[in-house]
């Protein structure tokens, strides 16, 4: 019996040392210590032994059992440690891998110009107004003193939706909506998208942007208009640009003026950019026509006002020296990265 136990002890020790999985270890535990395990069988067979042998064999069997239990626990801990390390190794993140570079976003040149114009007018106490792009004929033309069949409508052909709905040709429609809604004094600018059915070329797109301006109060004169627009021109294009007011015509302003700045390229001497004139047109303006005020319910004997409207693409092209309007819409990063 004693020899048998020694043999079991040796076998178990070397078998436990060799296992390399928790499942194998469990199998070994069952085969030695389970209900039908080798050690259990011996302990169970104690009754058949001579009485004087029982304490000796019993003691040894318990020693062997204890040793096997300890070996199994040690081996179990070791295997769990190995498994944990293996898992940790599999889950590590290599923080030394270079990350994916994120491009830095920039503002589109049109947004830059919008922002600059807004900044200038917010500083002068103007507020920002908005109106719909799908507009009624009334707001786009009629209430701006372009009656049906007025020849000036020809210069602003647009896209017609249904009935009297059309895509607005200018932000001047926001003037009318504002005059209807607000009591003077009014000081607003209206930035937004406008439409005309023009062929696409280097200076035209059927969708473009404008910023409208409107100021209405008592005793507003052409002097206020001039001062405001000279300020704007110099802030946008630099203090050394000359500004000139050239008589013009719009049905909704009287008198009307187009504003030109001296050409920065030739300093007014005349070049290809300014078609030899030395001047570049930047916007249209004038004193609000009394008919416009009256149609929207403002007493033109008590109040007067000035208005102006500028094309944002045109300003951006002049400011940044862009020679083709289509560059503003191509989304070519090589172009856009320059701003
Ligand atoms: N709405 C005019 C245009 O688009 C510009 C303008 C606005 C002129 C306000 C005078 C006053 O051409």
CSV table of C-alpha atoms and ligand atoms in Angstrom, one decimal:
chain,number,residue,atom,x,y,z
A,1,UNK,CA,0.0,0.0,0.0
A,2,UNK,CA,2.7,2.4,1.0
A,3,UNK,CA,4.5,1.7,-2.2
A,4,UNK,CA,1.4,2.3,-4.2
A,5,UNK,CA,0.8,5.6,-2.5
A,6,UNK,CA,4.4,6.7,-3.3
A,7,UNK,CA,3.9,5.7,-6.9
A,8,UNK,CA,0.7,7.7,-7.1
A,9,UNK,CA,2.5,10.7,-5.5
A,10,UNK,CA,5.3,10.5,-8.1
A,11,UNK,CA,3.0,10.1,-11.1
A,12,UNK,CA,0.7,12.9,-9.9
A,13,UNK,CA,3.5,15.3,-9.3
A,14,UNK,CA,5.0,14.8,-12.8
A,15,UNK,CA,1.6,14.8,-14.5
A,16,UNK,CA,0.5,18.0,-12.8
A,17,UNK,CA,3.8,19.7,-13.7
A,18,UNK,CA,3.3,18.9,-17.3
A,19,UNK,CA,-0.3,20.1,-17.9
A,20,UNK,CA,-0.7,23.3,-19.8
A,21,UNK,CA,-4.4,24.0,-19.6
A,22,UNK,CA,-7.0,24.3,-16.8
A,23,UNK,CA,-9.1,21.6,-18.4
A,24,UNK,CA,-6.3,19.1,-18.3
A,25,UNK,CA,-5.6,20.0,-14.7
A,26,UNK,CA,-9.3,19.4,-13.8
A,27,UNK,CA,-9.1,16.0,-15.5
A,28,UNK,CA,-6.1,15.1,-13.4
A,29,UNK,CA,-7.8,16.3,-10.2
A,30,UNK,CA,-10.7,14.0,-10.9
A,31,UNK,CA,-8.5,11.1,-11.7
A,32,UNK,CA,-6.7,11.3,-8.4
A,33,UNK,CA,-9.1,13.0,-6.0
A,34,UNK,CA,-12.5,12.5,-7.6
A,35,UNK,CA,-15.0,9.9,-6.4
A,36,UNK,CA,-13.3,7.2,-8.3
A,37,UNK,CA,-9.9,8.7,-8.1
A,38,UNK,CA,-6.7,6.8,-7.2
A,39,UNK,CA,-6.2,8.3,-3.8
A,40,UNK,CA,-9.9,8.1,-2.9
A,41,UNK,CA,-9.9,4.4,-3.8
A,42,UNK,CA,-7.1,3.8,-1.3
A,43,UNK,CA,-8.8,5.7,1.4
A,44,UNK,CA,-11.9,3.8,0.8
A,45,UNK,CA,-10.1,0.5,0.9
A,46,UNK,CA,-8.7,1.2,4.4
A,47,UNK,CA,-11.2,-1.1,6.0
A,48,UNK,CA,-9.6,-4.2,4.4
A,49,UNK,CA,-6.2,-3.4,6.0
A,50,UNK,CA,-4.8,-5.0,9.1
A,51,UNK,CA,-5.8,-2.7,12.1
A,52,UNK,CA,-2.2,-1.9,12.9
A,53,UNK,CA,-1.5,-0.8,9.3
A,54,UNK,CA,-4.5,1.6,9.1
A,55,UNK,CA,-3.0,4.6,11.0
A,56,UNK,CA,0.2,4.4,9.0
A,57,UNK,CA,-1.4,4.0,5.6
A,58,UNK,CA,-4.2,6.5,6.6
A,59,UNK,CA,-1.6,9.1,7.5
A,60,UNK,CA,0.4,8.6,4.4
A,61,UNK,CA,-2.7,8.7,2.2
A,62,UNK,CA,-3.7,12.0,3.7
A,63,UNK,CA,-0.2,13.4,3.2
A,64,UNK,CA,-0.3,12.4,-0.4
A,65,UNK,CA,-3.7,13.8,-0.9
A,66,UNK,CA,-2.7,17.1,0.7
A,67,UNK,CA,0.4,17.3,-1.5
A,68,UNK,CA,-1.6,16.7,-4.7
A,69,UNK,CA,-4.2,19.3,-3.6
A,70,UNK,CA,-1.4,21.9,-3.1
A,71,UNK,CA,0.2,21.1,-6.4
A,72,UNK,CA,-3.1,21.5,-8.2
A,73,UNK,CA,-3.7,24.8,-6.5
A,74,UNK,CA,-0.3,26.1,-7.4
A,75,UNK,CA,-0.5,24.9,-11.0
A,76,UNK,CA,-4.0,26.4,-11.3
A,77,UNK,CA,-2.7,29.8,-10.2
A,78,UNK,CA,0.2,29.6,-12.6
A,79,UNK,CA,-2.1,28.7,-15.5
A,80,UNK,CA,-4.5,31.5,-14.7
A,81,UNK,CA,-1.6,33.9,-14.6
A,82,UNK,CA,-0.3,32.7,-18.0
A,83,UNK,CA,-3.8,33.0,-19.5
A,84,UNK,CA,-4.2,36.6,-18.1
A,85,UNK,CA,-0.8,37.6,-19.5
A,86,UNK,CA,-1.7,36.2,-22.9
A,87,UNK,CA,-5.0,38.1,-22.9
A,88,UNK,CA,-3.3,41.3,-21.9
A,89,UNK,CA,-0.7,40.9,-24.6
A,90,UNK,CA,-3.4,40.4,-27.2
A,91,UNK,CA,-5.3,43.5,-26.1
A,92,UNK,CA,-2.5,46.0,-25.9
A,93,UNK,CA,-2.7,49.1,-28.1
A,94,UNK,CA,0.4,50.2,-29.7
A,95,UNK,CA,0.4,53.9,-28.8
A,96,UNK,CA,3.4,54.5,-30.9
A,97,UNK,CA,1.5,54.0,-34.1
A,98,UNK,CA,1.2,57.3,-35.9
A,99,UNK,CA,-2.4,58.6,-35.8
A,100,UNK,CA,-4.5,59.7,-38.8
A,101,UNK,CA,-3.9,63.3,-39.5
A,102,UNK,CA,-7.0,65.5,-39.4
A,103,UNK,CA,-7.1,68.4,-41.9
A,104,UNK,CA,-7.7,71.8,-40.3
A,105,UNK,CA,-11.0,73.3,-41.5
A,106,UNK,CA,-10.9,76.7,-43.0
A,107,UNK,CA,-13.6,79.2,-43.8
A,108,UNK,CA,-14.7,79.5,-47.4
A,109,UNK,CA,-13.7,82.8,-49.0
A,110,UNK,CA,-17.4,83.7,-49.3
A,111,UNK,CA,-17.9,83.0,-45.6
A,112,UNK,CA,-14.9,85.2,-44.8
A,113,UNK,CA,-16.4,88.1,-46.8
A,114,UNK,CA,-19.9,87.6,-45.2
A,115,UNK,CA,-18.3,87.6,-41.8
A,116,UNK,CA,-16.3,90.7,-42.5
A,117,UNK,CA,-19.3,92.6,-43.8
A,118,UNK,CA,-21.5,91.5,-40.8
A,119,UNK,CA,-18.7,92.6,-38.4
A,120,UNK,CA,-18.5,96.1,-40.0
A,121,UNK,CA,-22.3,96.6,-39.8
A,122,UNK,CA,-22.8,95.1,-36.4
A,123,UNK,CA,-20.3,97.7,-35.3
A,124,UNK,CA,-22.4,100.4,-36.8
A,125,UNK,CA,-25.5,99.3,-34.9
A,126,UNK,CA,-27.2,97.3,-37.7
A,127,UNK,CA,-29.0,94.1,-37.1
A,128,UNK,CA,-29.2,91.0,-39.3
A,129,UNK,CA,-32.5,90.3,-41.1
A,130,UNK,CA,-33.5,87.3,-43.2
A,131,UNK,CA,-36.1,86.5,-45.8
A,132,UNK,CA,-37.1,83.5,-47.9
A,133,UNK,CA,-35.3,82.5,-51.1
A,134,UNK,CA,-38.5,81.3,-52.6
A,135,UNK,CA,-40.3,84.6,-52.7
A,136,UNK,CA,-43.5,86.1,-53.9
A,137,UNK,CA,-43.4,88.4,-57.0
A,138,UNK,CA,-44.8,91.1,-54.7
A,139,UNK,CA,-41.7,91.2,-52.5
A,140,UNK,CA,-39.1,90.7,-55.2
A,141,UNK,CA,-40.6,93.2,-57.7
A,142,UNK,CA,-44.0,94.8,-57.1
A,143,UNK,CA,-43.4,96.4,-53.7
A,144,UNK,CA,-39.9,97.5,-54.9
A,145,UNK,CA,-41.6,99.7,-57.5
A,146,UNK,CA,-41.2,97.3,-60.4
A,147,UNK,CA,-44.8,97.0,-61.6
A,148,UNK,CA,-45.7,94.1,-63.9
A,149,UNK,CA,-44.1,94.7,-67.4
A,150,UNK,CA,-41.6,97.2,-66.0
A,151,UNK,CA,-38.6,97.0,-68.3
A,152,UNK,CA,-36.2,96.8,-65.3
A,153,UNK,CA,-37.5,93.3,-64.6
A,154,UNK,CA,-35.7,92.2,-67.8
A,155,UNK,CA,-32.4,92.7,-66.1
A,156,UNK,CA,-33.3,90.2,-63.4
A,157,UNK,CA,-34.8,87.2,-65.0
A,158,UNK,CA,-35.2,84.3,-62.6
A,159,UNK,CA,-36.6,80.9,-62.1
A,160,UNK,CA,-40.4,80.7,-61.6
A,161,UNK,CA,-41.9,78.2,-59.3
A,162,UNK,CA,-45.7,78.2,-59.4
A,163,UNK,CA,-48.2,81.1,-59.6
A,164,UNK,CA,-46.5,84.2,-58.4
A,165,UNK,CA,-43.7,82.3,-56.6
A,166,UNK,CA,-40.1,82.8,-57.9
A,167,UNK,CA,-36.5,82.4,-56.7
A,168,UNK,CA,-35.6,85.9,-55.4
A,169,UNK,CA,-33.3,87.8,-57.7
A,170,UNK,CA,-31.9,90.0,-55.0
A,171,UNK,CA,-31.9,90.5,-51.2
A,172,UNK,CA,-33.9,93.7,-51.7
A,173,UNK,CA,-37.0,91.7,-51.0
A,174,UNK,CA,-35.9,91.6,-47.4
A,175,UNK,CA,-36.1,95.4,-47.4
A,176,UNK,CA,-39.8,95.2,-48.0
A,177,UNK,CA,-40.4,92.5,-45.4
A,178,UNK,CA,-38.5,94.5,-42.8
A,179,UNK,CA,-40.3,97.8,-43.6
A,180,UNK,CA,-43.6,96.0,-43.2
A,181,UNK,CA,-42.6,94.4,-39.9
A,182,UNK,CA,-40.6,97.0,-38.1
A,183,UNK,CA,-41.2,100.5,-37.0
A,184,UNK,CA,-38.5,103.0,-38.0
A,185,UNK,CA,-35.7,103.6,-37.0
A,186,UNK,CA,-34.6,100.6,-39.0
A,187,UNK,CA,-31.0,99.5,-39.5
A,188,UNK,CA,-30.5,96.1,-41.0
A,189,UNK,CA,-28.3,94.1,-43.3
A,190,UNK,CA,-29.7,91.0,-45.0
A,191,UNK,CA,-27.1,88.5,-46.2
A,192,UNK,CA,-28.3,85.7,-48.4
A,193,UNK,CA,-28.5,83.6,-51.5
A,194,UNK,CA,-30.1,84.9,-54.7
A,195,UNK,CA,-30.9,83.5,-58.1
A,196,UNK,CA,-30.9,84.7,-61.7
A,197,UNK,CA,-31.2,82.7,-64.9
A,198,UNK,CA,-27.8,83.7,-66.2
A,199,UNK,CA,-25.5,81.5,-68.2
A,200,UNK,CA,-22.5,80.3,-66.3
A,201,UNK,CA,-19.2,82.1,-67.2
A,202,UNK,CA,-16.2,83.6,-65.4
A,203,UNK,CA,-18.3,86.2,-63.7
A,204,UNK,CA,-21.8,84.8,-63.6
A,205,UNK,CA,-23.5,81.9,-61.8
A,206,UNK,CA,-27.3,81.4,-61.6
A,207,UNK,CA,-26.9,81.1,-57.8
A,208,UNK,CA,-24.9,83.7,-55.9
A,209,UNK,CA,-25.0,85.8,-52.8
A,210,UNK,CA,-25.7,89.3,-51.8
A,211,UNK,CA,-25.8,91.5,-48.7
A,212,UNK,CA,-28.5,94.1,-48.6
A,213,UNK,CA,-28.4,97.1,-46.3
A,214,UNK,CA,-31.3,99.3,-45.2
A,215,UNK,CA,-31.5,102.3,-42.9
A,216,UNK,CA,-34.7,104.2,-42.3
A,217,UNK,CA,-35.2,107.1,-39.9
A,218,UNK,CA,-36.1,110.8,-39.8
A,219,UNK,CA,-33.9,113.0,-42.0
A,220,UNK,CA,-31.8,110.3,-43.6
A,221,UNK,CA,-30.0,111.9,-46.5
A,222,UNK,CA,-27.5,111.0,-49.2
A,223,UNK,CA,-24.8,112.1,-46.8
A,224,UNK,CA,-25.6,109.2,-44.5
A,225,UNK,CA,-25.4,106.8,-47.4
A,226,UNK,CA,-22.1,108.1,-48.6
A,227,UNK,CA,-20.5,108.1,-45.2
A,228,UNK,CA,-21.7,104.5,-44.5
A,229,UNK,CA,-20.6,103.1,-47.9
A,230,UNK,CA,-17.2,104.9,-47.9
A,231,UNK,CA,-16.6,103.4,-44.4
A,232,UNK,CA,-17.6,100.0,-45.8
A,233,UNK,CA,-15.4,100.3,-48.9
A,234,UNK,CA,-12.3,101.3,-46.9
A,235,UNK,CA,-12.8,98.6,-44.3
A,236,UNK,CA,-13.2,96.0,-47.0
A,237,UNK,CA,-10.5,97.1,-49.4
A,238,UNK,CA,-8.1,99.3,-47.5
A,239,UNK,CA,-7.9,102.9,-46.5
A,240,UNK,CA,-6.0,103.9,-49.6
A,241,UNK,CA,-8.7,103.0,-52.1
A,242,UNK,CA,-10.6,105.9,-53.6
A,243,UNK,CA,-14.4,105.6,-53.6
A,244,UNK,CA,-16.7,107.2,-56.1
A,245,UNK,CA,-20.5,107.4,-56.5
A,246,UNK,CA,-21.7,107.1,-60.0
A,247,UNK,CA,-25.3,108.0,-60.9
A,248,UNK,CA,-27.4,104.9,-61.7
A,249,UNK,CA,-30.9,103.7,-61.9
A,250,UNK,CA,-32.9,101.3,-59.7
A,251,UNK,CA,-36.7,101.4,-59.6
A,252,UNK,CA,-36.7,101.3,-55.8
A,253,UNK,CA,-34.2,104.0,-55.1
A,254,UNK,CA,-34.1,107.7,-56.1
A,255,UNK,CA,-31.5,109.0,-56.5
A,256,UNK,CA,-29.5,105.9,-57.2
A,257,UNK,CA,-25.8,105.4,-57.3
A,258,UNK,CA,-23.3,102.7,-58.1
A,259,UNK,CA,-20.3,102.6,-55.9
A,260,UNK,CA,-16.8,102.1,-57.4
A,261,UNK,CA,-13.4,101.7,-55.8
A,262,UNK,CA,-10.2,102.6,-57.4
A,263,UNK,CA,-8.5,99.6,-59.0
A,264,UNK,CA,-5.9,98.2,-56.7
A,265,UNK,CA,-4.1,96.5,-59.5
A,266,UNK,CA,-3.2,99.6,-61.5
A,267,UNK,CA,-3.9,102.1,-58.7
A,268,UNK,CA,-6.5,103.9,-60.9
A,269,UNK,CA,-4.3,104.1,-64.0
A,270,UNK,CA,-6.3,101.6,-66.1
A,271,UNK,CA,-5.6,98.0,-66.7
A,272,UNK,CA,-7.3,94.8,-67.9
A,273,UNK,CA,-9.0,94.1,-64.6
A,274,UNK,CA,-10.8,97.4,-64.5
A,275,UNK,CA,-11.3,97.5,-68.3
A,276,UNK,CA,-9.0,100.5,-68.6
A,277,UNK,CA,-11.3,102.7,-66.4
A,278,UNK,CA,-9.3,102.7,-63.2
A,279,UNK,CA,-12.5,101.8,-61.3
A,280,UNK,CA,-14.2,98.7,-60.1
A,281,UNK,CA,-17.9,98.6,-59.3
A,282,UNK,CA,-18.7,97.0,-56.0
A,283,UNK,CA,-22.4,97.8,-55.2
A,284,UNK,CA,-25.6,99.5,-56.0
A,285,UNK,CA,-27.3,102.0,-53.7
A,286,UNK,CA,-29.6,104.9,-53.3
A,287,UNK,CA,-32.2,106.6,-51.2
A,288,UNK,CA,-35.3,104.5,-50.7
A,289,UNK,CA,-38.0,105.5,-53.2
A,290,UNK,CA,-40.9,107.2,-51.5
A,291,UNK,CA,-43.3,104.7,-53.3
A,292,UNK,CA,-41.5,101.8,-51.6
A,293,UNK,CA,-41.9,103.4,-48.2
A,294,UNK,CA,-45.6,104.2,-48.8
A,295,UNK,CA,-46.5,100.8,-50.2
A,296,UNK,CA,-45.2,99.2,-47.0
A,297,UNK,CA,-47.0,101.7,-44.8
A,298,UNK,CA,-44.3,104.2,-43.9
A,299,UNK,CA,-45.0,107.9,-44.2
A,300,UNK,CA,-42.5,109.2,-46.7
A,301,UNK,CA,-42.9,112.7,-45.4
A,302,UNK,CA,-41.8,111.7,-42.0
A,303,UNK,CA,-39.2,109.1,-42.8
A,304,UNK,CA,-36.5,108.6,-45.4
A,305,UNK,CA,-33.8,106.0,-45.8
A,306,UNK,CA,-31.0,104.6,-47.8
A,307,UNK,CA,-30.4,101.1,-49.2
A,308,UNK,CA,-27.6,99.3,-50.8
A,309,UNK,CA,-26.9,95.8,-52.2
A,310,UNK,CA,-23.7,94.1,-53.0
A,311,UNK,CA,-22.7,90.8,-54.6
A,312,UNK,CA,-20.6,88.8,-52.2
A,313,UNK,CA,-18.8,86.8,-55.0
A,314,UNK,CA,-17.8,90.0,-56.6
A,315,UNK,CA,-16.4,91.4,-53.4
A,316,UNK,CA,-14.5,88.2,-52.7
A,317,UNK,CA,-13.1,88.1,-56.3
A,318,UNK,CA,-11.9,91.7,-56.0
A,319,UNK,CA,-10.5,91.3,-52.5
A,320,UNK,CA,-8.6,88.1,-53.1
A,321,UNK,CA,-7.8,88.5,-56.8
A,322,UNK,CA,-9.9,85.5,-57.9
A,323,UNK,CA,-10.4,85.7,-61.7
A,324,UNK,CA,-13.1,83.1,-62.2
A,325,UNK,CA,-16.3,82.9,-60.1
A,326,UNK,CA,-16.5,79.1,-60.7
A,327,UNK,CA,-13.4,78.6,-58.4
A,328,UNK,CA,-15.7,79.5,-55.5
A,329,UNK,CA,-17.9,76.5,-56.2
A,330,UNK,CA,-15.5,73.8,-57.4
A,331,UNK,CA,-14.5,72.7,-53.9
A,332,UNK,CA,-11.0,72.3,-55.1
A,333,UNK,CA,-8.9,72.1,-51.9
A,334,UNK,CA,-5.8,73.5,-53.6
A,335,UNK,CA,-7.8,76.7,-54.1
A,336,UNK,CA,-9.7,76.7,-50.8
A,337,UNK,CA,-6.5,76.1,-48.7
A,338,UNK,CA,-5.2,79.5,-49.7
A,339,UNK,CA,-7.7,81.4,-47.5
B,1,LIG,N1,-30.9,94.9,-55.6
B,1,LIG,C1,-30.0,95.6,-56.5
B,1,LIG,C2,-29.4,94.5,-57.4
B,1,LIG,O1,-29.4,93.4,-57.1
B,1,LIG,C3,-29.0,96.3,-55.7
B,1,LIG,C4,-29.5,97.4,-54.9
B,1,LIG,C5,-29.9,97.2,-53.6
B,1,LIG,C6,-29.5,98.7,-55.5
B,1,LIG,C7,-30.3,98.3,-52.9
B,1,LIG,C8,-30.0,99.8,-54.7
B,1,LIG,C9,-30.4,99.5,-53.4
B,1,LIG,O2,-28.9,94.8,-58.5
